[in-house]
C-alpha positions as a LaTeX table, in Angstrom:
\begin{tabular}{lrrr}
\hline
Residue & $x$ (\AA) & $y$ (\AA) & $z$ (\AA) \\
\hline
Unk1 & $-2.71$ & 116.04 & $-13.24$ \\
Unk2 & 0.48 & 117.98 & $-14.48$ \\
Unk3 & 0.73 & 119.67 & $-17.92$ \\
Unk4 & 3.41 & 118.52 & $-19.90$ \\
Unk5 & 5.05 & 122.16 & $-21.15$ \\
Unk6 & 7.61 & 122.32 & $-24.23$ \\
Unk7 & 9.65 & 125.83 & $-23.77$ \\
Unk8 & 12.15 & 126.63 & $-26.36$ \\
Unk9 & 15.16 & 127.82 & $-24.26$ \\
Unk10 & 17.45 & 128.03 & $-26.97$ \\
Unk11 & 18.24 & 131.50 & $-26.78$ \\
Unk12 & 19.82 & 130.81 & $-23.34$ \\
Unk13 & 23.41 & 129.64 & $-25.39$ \\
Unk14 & 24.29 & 133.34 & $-26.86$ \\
Unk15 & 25.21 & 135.79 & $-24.55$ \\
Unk16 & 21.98 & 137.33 & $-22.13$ \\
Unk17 & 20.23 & 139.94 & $-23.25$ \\
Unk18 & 16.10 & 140.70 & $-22.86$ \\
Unk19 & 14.85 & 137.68 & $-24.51$ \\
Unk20 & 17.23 & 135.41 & $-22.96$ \\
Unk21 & 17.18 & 136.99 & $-18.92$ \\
Unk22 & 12.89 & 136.61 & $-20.29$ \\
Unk23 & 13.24 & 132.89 & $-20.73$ \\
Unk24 & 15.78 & 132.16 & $-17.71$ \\
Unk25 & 13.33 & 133.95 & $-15.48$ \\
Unk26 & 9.88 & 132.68 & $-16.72$ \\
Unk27 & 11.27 & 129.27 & $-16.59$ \\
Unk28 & 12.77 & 129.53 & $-13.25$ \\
Unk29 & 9.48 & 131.00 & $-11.45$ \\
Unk30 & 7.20 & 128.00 & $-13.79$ \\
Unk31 & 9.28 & 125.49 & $-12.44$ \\
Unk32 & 7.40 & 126.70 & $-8.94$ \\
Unk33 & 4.28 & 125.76 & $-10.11$ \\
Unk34 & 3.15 & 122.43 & $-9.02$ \\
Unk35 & 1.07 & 121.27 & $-12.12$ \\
Unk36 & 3.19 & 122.22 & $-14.60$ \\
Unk37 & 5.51 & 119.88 & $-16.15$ \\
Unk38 & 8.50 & 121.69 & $-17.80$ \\
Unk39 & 10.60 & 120.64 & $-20.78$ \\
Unk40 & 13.53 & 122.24 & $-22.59$ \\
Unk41 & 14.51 & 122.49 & $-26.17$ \\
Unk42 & 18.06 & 124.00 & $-26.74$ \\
Unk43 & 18.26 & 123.96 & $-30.21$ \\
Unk44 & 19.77 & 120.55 & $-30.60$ \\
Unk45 & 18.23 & 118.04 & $-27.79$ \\
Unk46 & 15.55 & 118.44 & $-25.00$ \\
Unk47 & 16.54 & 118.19 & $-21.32$ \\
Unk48 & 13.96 & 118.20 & $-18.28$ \\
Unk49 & 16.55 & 121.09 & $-16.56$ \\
Unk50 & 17.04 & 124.18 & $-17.29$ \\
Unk51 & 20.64 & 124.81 & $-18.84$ \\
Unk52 & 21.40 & 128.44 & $-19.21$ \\
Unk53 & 24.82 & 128.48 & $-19.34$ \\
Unk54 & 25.70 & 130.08 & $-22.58$ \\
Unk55 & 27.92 & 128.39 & $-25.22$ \\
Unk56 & 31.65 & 129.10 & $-25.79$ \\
Unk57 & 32.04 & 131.33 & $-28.49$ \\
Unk58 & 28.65 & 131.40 & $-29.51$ \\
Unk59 & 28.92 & 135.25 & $-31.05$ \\
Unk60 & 32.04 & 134.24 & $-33.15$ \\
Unk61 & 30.39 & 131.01 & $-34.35$ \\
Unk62 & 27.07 & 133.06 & $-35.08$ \\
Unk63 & 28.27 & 136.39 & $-36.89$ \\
Unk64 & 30.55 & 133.67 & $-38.51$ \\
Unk65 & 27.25 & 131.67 & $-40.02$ \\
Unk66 & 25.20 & 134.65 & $-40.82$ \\
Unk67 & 27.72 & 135.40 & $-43.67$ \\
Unk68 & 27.03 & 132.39 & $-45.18$ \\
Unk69 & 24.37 & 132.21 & $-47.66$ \\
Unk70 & 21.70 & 130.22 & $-46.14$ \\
Unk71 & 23.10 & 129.23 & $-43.08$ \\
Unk72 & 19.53 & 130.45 & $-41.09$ \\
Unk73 & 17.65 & 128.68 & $-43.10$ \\
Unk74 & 19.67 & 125.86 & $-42.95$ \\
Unk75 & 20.24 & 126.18 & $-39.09$ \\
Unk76 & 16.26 & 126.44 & $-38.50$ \\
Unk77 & 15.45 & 123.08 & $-40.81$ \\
Unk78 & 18.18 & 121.14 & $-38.54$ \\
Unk79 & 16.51 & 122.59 & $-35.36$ \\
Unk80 & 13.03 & 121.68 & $-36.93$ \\
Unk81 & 14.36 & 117.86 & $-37.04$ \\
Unk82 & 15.87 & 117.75 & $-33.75$ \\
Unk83 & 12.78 & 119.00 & $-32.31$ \\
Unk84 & 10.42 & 116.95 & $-34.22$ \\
Unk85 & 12.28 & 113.93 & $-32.68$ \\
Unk86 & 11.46 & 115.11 & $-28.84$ \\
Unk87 & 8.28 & 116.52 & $-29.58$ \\
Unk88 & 7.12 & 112.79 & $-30.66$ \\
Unk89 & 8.67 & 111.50 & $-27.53$ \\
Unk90 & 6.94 & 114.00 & $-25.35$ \\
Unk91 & 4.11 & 114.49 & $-26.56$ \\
Unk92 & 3.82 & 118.20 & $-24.81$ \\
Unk93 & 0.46 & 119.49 & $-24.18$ \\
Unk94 & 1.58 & 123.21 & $-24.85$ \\
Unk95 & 4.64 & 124.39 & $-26.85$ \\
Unk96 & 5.80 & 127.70 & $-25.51$ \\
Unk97 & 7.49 & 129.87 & $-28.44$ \\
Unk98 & 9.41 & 133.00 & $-26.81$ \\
Unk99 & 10.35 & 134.42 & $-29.86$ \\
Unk100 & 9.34 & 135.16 & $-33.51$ \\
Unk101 & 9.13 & 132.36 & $-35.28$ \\
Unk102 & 7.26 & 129.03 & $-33.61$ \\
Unk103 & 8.61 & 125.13 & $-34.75$ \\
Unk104 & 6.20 & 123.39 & $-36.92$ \\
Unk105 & 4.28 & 121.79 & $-33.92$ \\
Unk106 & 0.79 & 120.30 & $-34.94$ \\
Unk107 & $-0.51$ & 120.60 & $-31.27$ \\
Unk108 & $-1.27$ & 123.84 & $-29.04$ \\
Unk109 & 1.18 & 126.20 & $-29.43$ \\
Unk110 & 1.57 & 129.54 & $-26.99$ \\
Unk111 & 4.12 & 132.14 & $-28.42$ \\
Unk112 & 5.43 & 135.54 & $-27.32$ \\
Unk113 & 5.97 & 138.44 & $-29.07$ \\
Unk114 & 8.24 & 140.79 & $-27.57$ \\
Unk115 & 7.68 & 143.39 & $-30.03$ \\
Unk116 & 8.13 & 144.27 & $-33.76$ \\
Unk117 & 11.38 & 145.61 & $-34.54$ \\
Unk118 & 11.72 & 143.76 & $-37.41$ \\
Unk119 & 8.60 & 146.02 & $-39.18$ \\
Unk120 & 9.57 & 149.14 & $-37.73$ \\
Unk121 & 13.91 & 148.52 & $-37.85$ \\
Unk122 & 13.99 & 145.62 & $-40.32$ \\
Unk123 & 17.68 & 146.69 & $-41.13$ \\
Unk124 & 18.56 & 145.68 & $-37.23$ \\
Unk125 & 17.83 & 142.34 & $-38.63$ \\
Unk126 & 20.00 & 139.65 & $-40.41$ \\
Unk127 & 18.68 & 139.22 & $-44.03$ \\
Unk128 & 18.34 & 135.51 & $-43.66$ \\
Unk129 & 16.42 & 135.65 & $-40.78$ \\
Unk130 & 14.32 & 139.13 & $-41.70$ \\
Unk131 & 13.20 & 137.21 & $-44.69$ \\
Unk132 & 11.92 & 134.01 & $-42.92$ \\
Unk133 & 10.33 & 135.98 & $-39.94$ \\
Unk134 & 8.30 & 138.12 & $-42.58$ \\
Unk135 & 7.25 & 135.01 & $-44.33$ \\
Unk136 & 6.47 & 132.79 & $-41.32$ \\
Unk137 & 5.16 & 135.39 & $-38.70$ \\
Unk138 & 1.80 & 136.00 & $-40.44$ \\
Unk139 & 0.70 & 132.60 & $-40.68$ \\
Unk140 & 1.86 & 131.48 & $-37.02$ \\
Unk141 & 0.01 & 134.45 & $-35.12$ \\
Unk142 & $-2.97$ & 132.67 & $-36.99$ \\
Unk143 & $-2.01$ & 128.89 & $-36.13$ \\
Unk144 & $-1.03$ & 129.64 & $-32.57$ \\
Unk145 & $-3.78$ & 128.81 & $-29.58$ \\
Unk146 & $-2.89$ & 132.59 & $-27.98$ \\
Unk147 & $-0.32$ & 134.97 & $-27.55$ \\
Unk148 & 1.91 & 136.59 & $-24.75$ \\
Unk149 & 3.32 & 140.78 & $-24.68$ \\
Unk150 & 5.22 & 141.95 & $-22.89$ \\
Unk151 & 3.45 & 145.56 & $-22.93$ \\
Unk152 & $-0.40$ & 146.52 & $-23.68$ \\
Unk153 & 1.67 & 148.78 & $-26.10$ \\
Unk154 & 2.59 & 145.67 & $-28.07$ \\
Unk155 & $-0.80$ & 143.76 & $-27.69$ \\
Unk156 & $-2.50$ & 146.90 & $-29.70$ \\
Unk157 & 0.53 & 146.97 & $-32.47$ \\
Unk158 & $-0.37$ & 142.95 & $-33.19$ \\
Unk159 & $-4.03$ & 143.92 & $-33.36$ \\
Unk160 & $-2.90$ & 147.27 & $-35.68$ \\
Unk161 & $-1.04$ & 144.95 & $-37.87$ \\
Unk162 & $-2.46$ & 141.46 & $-38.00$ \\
Unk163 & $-5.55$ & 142.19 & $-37.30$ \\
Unk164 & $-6.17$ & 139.34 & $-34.36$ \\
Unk165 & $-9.00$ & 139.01 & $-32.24$ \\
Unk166 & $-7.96$ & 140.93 & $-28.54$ \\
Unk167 & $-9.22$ & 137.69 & $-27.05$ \\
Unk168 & $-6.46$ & 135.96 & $-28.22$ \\
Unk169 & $-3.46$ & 138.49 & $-26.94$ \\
Unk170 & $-2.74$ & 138.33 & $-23.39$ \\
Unk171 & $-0.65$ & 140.94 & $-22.04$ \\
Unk172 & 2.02 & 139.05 & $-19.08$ \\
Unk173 & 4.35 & 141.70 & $-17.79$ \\
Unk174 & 8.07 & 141.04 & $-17.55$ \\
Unk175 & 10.28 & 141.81 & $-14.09$ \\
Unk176 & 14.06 & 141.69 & $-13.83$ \\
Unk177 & 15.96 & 139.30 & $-11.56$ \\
Unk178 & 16.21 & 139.74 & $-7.93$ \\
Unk179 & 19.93 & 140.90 & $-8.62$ \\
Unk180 & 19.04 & 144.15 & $-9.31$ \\
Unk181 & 18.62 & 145.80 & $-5.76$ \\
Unk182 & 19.99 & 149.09 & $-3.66$ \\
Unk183 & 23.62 & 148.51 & $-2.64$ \\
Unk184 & 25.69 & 150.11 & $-0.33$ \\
Unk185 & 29.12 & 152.13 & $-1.79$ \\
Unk186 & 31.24 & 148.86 & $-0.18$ \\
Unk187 & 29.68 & 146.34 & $-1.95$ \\
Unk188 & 30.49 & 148.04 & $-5.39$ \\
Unk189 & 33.90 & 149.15 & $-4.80$ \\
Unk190 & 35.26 & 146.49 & $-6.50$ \\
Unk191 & 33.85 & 146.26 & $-9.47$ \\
Unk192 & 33.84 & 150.40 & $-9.78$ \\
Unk193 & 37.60 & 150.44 & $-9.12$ \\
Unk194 & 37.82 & 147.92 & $-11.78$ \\
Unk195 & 35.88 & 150.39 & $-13.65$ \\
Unk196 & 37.66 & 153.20 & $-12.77$ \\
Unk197 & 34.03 & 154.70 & $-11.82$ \\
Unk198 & 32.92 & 156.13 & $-8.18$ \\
Unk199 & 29.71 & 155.44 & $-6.81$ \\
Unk200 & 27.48 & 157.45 & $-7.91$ \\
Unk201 & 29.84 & 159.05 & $-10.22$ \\
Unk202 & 28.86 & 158.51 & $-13.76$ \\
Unk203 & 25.80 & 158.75 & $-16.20$ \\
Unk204 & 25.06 & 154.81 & $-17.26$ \\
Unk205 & 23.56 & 154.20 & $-20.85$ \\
Unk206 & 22.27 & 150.72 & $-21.38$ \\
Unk207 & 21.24 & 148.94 & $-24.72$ \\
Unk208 & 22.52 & 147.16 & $-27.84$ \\
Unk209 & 24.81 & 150.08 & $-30.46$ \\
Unk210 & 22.39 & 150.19 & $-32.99$ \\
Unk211 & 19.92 & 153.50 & $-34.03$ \\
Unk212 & 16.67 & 152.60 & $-32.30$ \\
Unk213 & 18.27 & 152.96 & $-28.78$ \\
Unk214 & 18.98 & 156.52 & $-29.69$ \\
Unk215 & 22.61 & 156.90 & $-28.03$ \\
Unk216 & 23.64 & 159.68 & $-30.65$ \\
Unk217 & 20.76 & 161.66 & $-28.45$ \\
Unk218 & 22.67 & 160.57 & $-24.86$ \\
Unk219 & 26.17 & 161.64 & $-26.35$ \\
Unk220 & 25.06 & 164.62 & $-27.69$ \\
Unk221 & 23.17 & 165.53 & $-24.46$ \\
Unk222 & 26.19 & 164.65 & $-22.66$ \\
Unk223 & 28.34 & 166.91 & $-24.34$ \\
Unk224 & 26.25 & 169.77 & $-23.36$ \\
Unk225 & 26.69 & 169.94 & $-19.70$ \\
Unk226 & 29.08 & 171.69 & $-18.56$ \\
Unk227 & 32.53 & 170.79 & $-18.92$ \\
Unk228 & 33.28 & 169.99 & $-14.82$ \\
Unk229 & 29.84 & 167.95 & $-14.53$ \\
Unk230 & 31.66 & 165.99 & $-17.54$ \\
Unk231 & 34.60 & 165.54 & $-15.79$ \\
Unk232 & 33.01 & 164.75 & $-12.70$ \\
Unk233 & 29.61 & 162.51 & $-14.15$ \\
Unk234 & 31.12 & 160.50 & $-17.26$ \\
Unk235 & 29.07 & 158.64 & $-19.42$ \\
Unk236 & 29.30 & 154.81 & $-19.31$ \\
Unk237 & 27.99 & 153.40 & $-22.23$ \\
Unk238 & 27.07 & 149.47 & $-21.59$ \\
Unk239 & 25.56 & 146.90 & $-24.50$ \\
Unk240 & 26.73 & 144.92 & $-27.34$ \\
Unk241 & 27.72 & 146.42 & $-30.88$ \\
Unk242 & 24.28 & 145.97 & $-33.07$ \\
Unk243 & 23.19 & 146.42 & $-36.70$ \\
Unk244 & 24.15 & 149.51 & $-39.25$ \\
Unk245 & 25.68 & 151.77 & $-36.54$ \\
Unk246 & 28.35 & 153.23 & $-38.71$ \\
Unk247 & 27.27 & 156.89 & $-37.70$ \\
Unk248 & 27.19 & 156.14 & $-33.97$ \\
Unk249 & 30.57 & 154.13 & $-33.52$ \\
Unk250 & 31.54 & 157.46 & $-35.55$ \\
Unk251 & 29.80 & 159.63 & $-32.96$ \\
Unk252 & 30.81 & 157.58 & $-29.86$ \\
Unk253 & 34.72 & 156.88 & $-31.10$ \\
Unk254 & 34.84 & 160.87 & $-31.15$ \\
Unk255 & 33.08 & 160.84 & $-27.26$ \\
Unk256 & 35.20 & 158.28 & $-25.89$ \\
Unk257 & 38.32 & 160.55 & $-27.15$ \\
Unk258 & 37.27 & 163.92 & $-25.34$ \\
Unk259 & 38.22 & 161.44 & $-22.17$ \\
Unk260 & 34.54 & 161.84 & $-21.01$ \\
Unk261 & 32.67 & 158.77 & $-22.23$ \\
Unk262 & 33.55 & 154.94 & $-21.62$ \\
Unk263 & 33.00 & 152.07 & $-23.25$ \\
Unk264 & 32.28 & 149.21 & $-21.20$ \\
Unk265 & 30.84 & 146.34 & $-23.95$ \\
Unk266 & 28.82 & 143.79 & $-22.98$ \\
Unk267 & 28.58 & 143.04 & $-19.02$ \\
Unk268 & 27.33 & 139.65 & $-17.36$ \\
Unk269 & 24.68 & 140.56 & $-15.30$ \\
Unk270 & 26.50 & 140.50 & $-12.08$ \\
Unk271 & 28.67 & 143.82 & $-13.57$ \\
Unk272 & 25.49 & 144.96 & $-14.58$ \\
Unk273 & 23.74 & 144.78 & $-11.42$ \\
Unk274 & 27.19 & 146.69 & $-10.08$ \\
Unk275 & 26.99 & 149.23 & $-12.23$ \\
Unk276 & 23.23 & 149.70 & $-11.88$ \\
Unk277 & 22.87 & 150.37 & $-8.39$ \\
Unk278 & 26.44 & 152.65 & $-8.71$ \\
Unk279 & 25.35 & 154.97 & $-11.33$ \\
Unk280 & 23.97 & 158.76 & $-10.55$ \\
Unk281 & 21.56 & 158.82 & $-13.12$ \\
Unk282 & 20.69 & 155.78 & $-16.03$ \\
Unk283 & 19.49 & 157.02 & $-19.58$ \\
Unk284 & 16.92 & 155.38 & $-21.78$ \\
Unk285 & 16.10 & 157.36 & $-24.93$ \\
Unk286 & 15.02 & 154.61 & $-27.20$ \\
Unk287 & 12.62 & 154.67 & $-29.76$ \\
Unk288 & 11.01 & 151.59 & $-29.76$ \\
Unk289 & 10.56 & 148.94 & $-27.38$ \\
Unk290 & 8.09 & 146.29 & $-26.75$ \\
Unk291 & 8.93 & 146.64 & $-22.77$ \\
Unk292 & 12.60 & 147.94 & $-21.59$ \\
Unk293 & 14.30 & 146.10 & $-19.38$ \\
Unk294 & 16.90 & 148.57 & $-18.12$ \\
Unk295 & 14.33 & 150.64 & $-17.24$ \\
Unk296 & 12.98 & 148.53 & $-14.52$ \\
Unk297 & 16.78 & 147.17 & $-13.88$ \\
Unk298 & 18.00 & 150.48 & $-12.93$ \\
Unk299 & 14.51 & 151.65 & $-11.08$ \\
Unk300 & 14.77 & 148.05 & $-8.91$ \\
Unk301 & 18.33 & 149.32 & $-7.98$ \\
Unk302 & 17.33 & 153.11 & $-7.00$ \\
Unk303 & 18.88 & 154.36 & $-9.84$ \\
Unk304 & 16.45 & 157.03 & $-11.27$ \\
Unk305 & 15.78 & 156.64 & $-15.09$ \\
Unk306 & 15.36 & 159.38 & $-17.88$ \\
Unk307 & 13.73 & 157.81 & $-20.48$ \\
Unk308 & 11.75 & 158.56 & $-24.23$ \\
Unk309 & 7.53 & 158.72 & $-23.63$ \\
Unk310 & 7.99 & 156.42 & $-26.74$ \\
Unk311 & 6.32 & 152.97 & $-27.03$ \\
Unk312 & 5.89 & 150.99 & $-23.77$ \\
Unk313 & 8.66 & 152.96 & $-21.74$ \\
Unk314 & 5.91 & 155.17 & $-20.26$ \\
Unk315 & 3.95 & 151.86 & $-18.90$ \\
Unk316 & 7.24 & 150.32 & $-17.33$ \\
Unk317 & 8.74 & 153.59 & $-15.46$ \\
Unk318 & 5.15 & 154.68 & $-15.03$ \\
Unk319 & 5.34 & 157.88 & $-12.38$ \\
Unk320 & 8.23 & 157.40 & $-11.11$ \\
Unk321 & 10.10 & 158.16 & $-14.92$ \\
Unk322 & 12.04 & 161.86 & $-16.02$ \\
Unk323 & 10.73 & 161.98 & $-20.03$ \\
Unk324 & 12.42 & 163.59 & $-22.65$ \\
Unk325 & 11.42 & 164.08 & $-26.55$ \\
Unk326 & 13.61 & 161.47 & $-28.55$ \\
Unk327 & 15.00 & 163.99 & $-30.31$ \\
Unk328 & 15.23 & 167.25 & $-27.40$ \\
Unk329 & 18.73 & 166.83 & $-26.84$ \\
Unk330 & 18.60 & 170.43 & $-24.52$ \\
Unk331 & 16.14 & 168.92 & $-22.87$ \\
Unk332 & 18.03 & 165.70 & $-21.94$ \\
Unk333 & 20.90 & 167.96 & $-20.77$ \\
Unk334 & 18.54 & 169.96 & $-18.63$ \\
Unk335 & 16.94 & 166.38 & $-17.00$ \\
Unk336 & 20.61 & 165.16 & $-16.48$ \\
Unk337 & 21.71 & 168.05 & $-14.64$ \\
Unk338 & 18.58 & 168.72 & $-12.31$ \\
Unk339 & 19.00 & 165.16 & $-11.19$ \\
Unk340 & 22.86 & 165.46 & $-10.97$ \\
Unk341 & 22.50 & 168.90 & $-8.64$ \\
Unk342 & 19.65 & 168.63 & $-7.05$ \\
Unk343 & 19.73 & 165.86 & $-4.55$ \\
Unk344 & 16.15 & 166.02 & $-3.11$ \\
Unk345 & 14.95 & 165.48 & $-6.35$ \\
Unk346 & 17.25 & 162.39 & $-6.87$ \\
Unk347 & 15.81 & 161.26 & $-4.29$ \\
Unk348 & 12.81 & 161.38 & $-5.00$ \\
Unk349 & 12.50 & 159.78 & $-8.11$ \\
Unk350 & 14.86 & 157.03 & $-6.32$ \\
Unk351 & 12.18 & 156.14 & $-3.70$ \\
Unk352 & 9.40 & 156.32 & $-6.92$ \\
Unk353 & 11.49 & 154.04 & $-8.73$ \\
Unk354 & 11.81 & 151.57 & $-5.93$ \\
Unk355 & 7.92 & 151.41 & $-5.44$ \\
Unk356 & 7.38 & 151.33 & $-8.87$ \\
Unk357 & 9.63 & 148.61 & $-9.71$ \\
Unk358 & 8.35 & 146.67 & $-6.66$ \\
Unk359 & 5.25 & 146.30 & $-8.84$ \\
Unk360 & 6.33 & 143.33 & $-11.27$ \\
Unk361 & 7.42 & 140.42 & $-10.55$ \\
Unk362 & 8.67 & 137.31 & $-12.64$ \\
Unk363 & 6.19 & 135.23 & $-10.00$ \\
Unk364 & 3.24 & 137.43 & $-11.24$ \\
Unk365 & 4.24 & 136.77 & $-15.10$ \\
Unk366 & 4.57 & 133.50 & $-14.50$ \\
Unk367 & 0.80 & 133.10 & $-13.11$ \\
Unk368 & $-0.26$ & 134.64 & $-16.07$ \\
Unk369 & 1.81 & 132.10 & $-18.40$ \\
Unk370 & 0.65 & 129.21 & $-16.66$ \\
Unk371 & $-3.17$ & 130.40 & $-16.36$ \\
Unk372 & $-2.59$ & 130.36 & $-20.85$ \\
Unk373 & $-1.33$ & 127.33 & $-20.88$ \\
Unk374 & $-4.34$ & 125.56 & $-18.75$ \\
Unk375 & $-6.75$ & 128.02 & $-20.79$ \\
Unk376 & $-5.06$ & 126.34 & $-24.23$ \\
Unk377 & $-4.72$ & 123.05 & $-22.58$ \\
Unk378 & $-8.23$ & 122.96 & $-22.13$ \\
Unk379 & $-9.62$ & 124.32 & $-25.35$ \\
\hline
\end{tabular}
């Protein structure tokens, strides 16, 4: 007998970023599961396939409605309605939540929790929705059946903070796509010209502009090498402008003018994939996250990865990570040039990478997911 599953996939219309590529995957390796039953909510109807094509201007229509005064609230009651209407049609036997802040469902609800930015960076947050998820979170880590992390990192914060029961965390790690892989120099030149990058020419940062991904640290770092491992290794910085970076697009307008930095914006994820496997050397220094995507991205695509030994960075890159202090930006400078000089080391932390990131897999998560929902299902 199949479970009937509800997944909320509306994250899938605004351009992909962790949560979304973590919904498009899980769904795609559930879907493999023969007694599961799945069922998509996009914000506005349900559909039986997954859509994840994102919506035409979805970032100007959304920065547009954040400025209005209670346009989140307002946008969450008419998403309440609409999926009220399918939920009483369905009748799900699970609702999966992959994000903060669950519909009002009165049957078994699963939720993840990526992690808690909005306690330890609540000015990366939109007011509107800041002040919702801090009065709503509380009470639905209570009311849900169990919930998912991403990182035993972020299983022990919701235990520090809420104060749940461990029984009712279950940690399911994440994996990236199967388009992040080792490519040879033709396959990239391409995009790289397009770029105006060489393989294996450039440092790659990865991550939204905003302070918790600690790019000041990368540019600063960057600086310090020497002036013909600049010229030779540029920095290409790759992620979406976030919240209250005034001092970084400060820093990094002044970086991109000394003719040694790039800015590439926001890149699908076939550019990203490109640009993975092509880069010398990617940079991590965040301060917080609940898992780190890039990380594995650019360790799946033999890129080695300097990263922070902050939050769950150190249980993604594992042994086969270069760490730096957060704020040691000598120290950075010294990682980024051992690993642009000295090729047997490159090497291997390449081959570490590769085993390391061979490790997860969005088919493992997805066992996990599915062996929650029967567990709920069956409470």
């Amino acid at each position: 007998m199949k479970l009937t599953i509800a997944l909320n996939s509306k994250i899938l219309r605004a351009p992909r970023t962790g949560i979304g590529n973590y919904v498009a995957e899980l769904a795609q390796a559930l879907q493999k599961i023969p007694d599961l039953g799945m069922h998509y909510f996009s914000g506005s109807r349900w559909q039986d396939m997954l859509v994840s094509t994102q919506m035409a201007g979805y970032s100007r229509w959304a920065g547009a409605a954040r400025r209005l005064p209670g346009a989140y609230v307002l946008r969450r009651t008419l998403e309440q309605q609409c999926f009220n209407r399918g939920a009483n049609k369905l009748r799900p036997d699970v609702y999966h939540e992959p994000s903060l802040w669950p519909f009002n469902f009165s049957g078994r609800t699963v939720m993840t929790v990526h992690d808690l930015t909005h306690i330890h960076y609540p000015h990366t947050q939109p007011k509107d929705r800041l002040k919702e998820i801090e009065r709503r979170l509380p009470s639905a880590l209570v009311r849900v059946s169990r919930i998912l992390v991403d990182s035993e990192f972020i299983g022990h914060e919701i235990k520090k903070y809420f104060g749940l029961p461990e029984q009712k965390i279950v940690v399911a790690p994440l994996a990236c796509s199967s388009i992040f892989h080792p490519r040879v120099e033709q396959q990239l030149a391409a995009r790289l010209q397009k770029l105006g990058l060489a393989c294996r020419g450039f440092i790659l940062s990865v991550g939204t502009l905003e302070p918790r991904k600690n790019l000041l640290l990368t540019l600063k770092a960057h600086a310090r090498l020497p002036l013909p491992l600049q010229e030779r290794f540029p920095l290409l910085v790759v992620g979406m402008p976030g919240w209250q970076a005034e001092e970084l697009n400060a820093a990094l307008s002044q970086a991109i003018s000394s003719g040694h930095v790039r800015l590439a914006g926001y890149l699908d994820q076939a550019d990203l994939a490109c640009v993975m496997a092509a880069a010398r050397i990617m940079v991590f220094p965040s301060l917080y996250e609940g898992f780190g995507l890039p990380v594995l991205e650019a360790m799946a695509s033999g890129t080695p990865v300097i990263a922070t030994a902050c939050a769950s960075l150190p249980e993604v890159a594992g042994p086969a990570g270069t760490y730096v202090d957060p704020q040691d930006e000598v120290g950075l400078t010294e990682q980024m040039r051992r690993l642009i000089e000295d090729d047997s080391a490159w090497m291997a932390q390449r081959l570490a990478g590769l085993e390391r990131s061979a490790q997860f897999s969005w088919k493992k998560c997805a066992a996990i997911t599915a062996d929650v929902y029967r567990q709920v299902a069956n409470d």
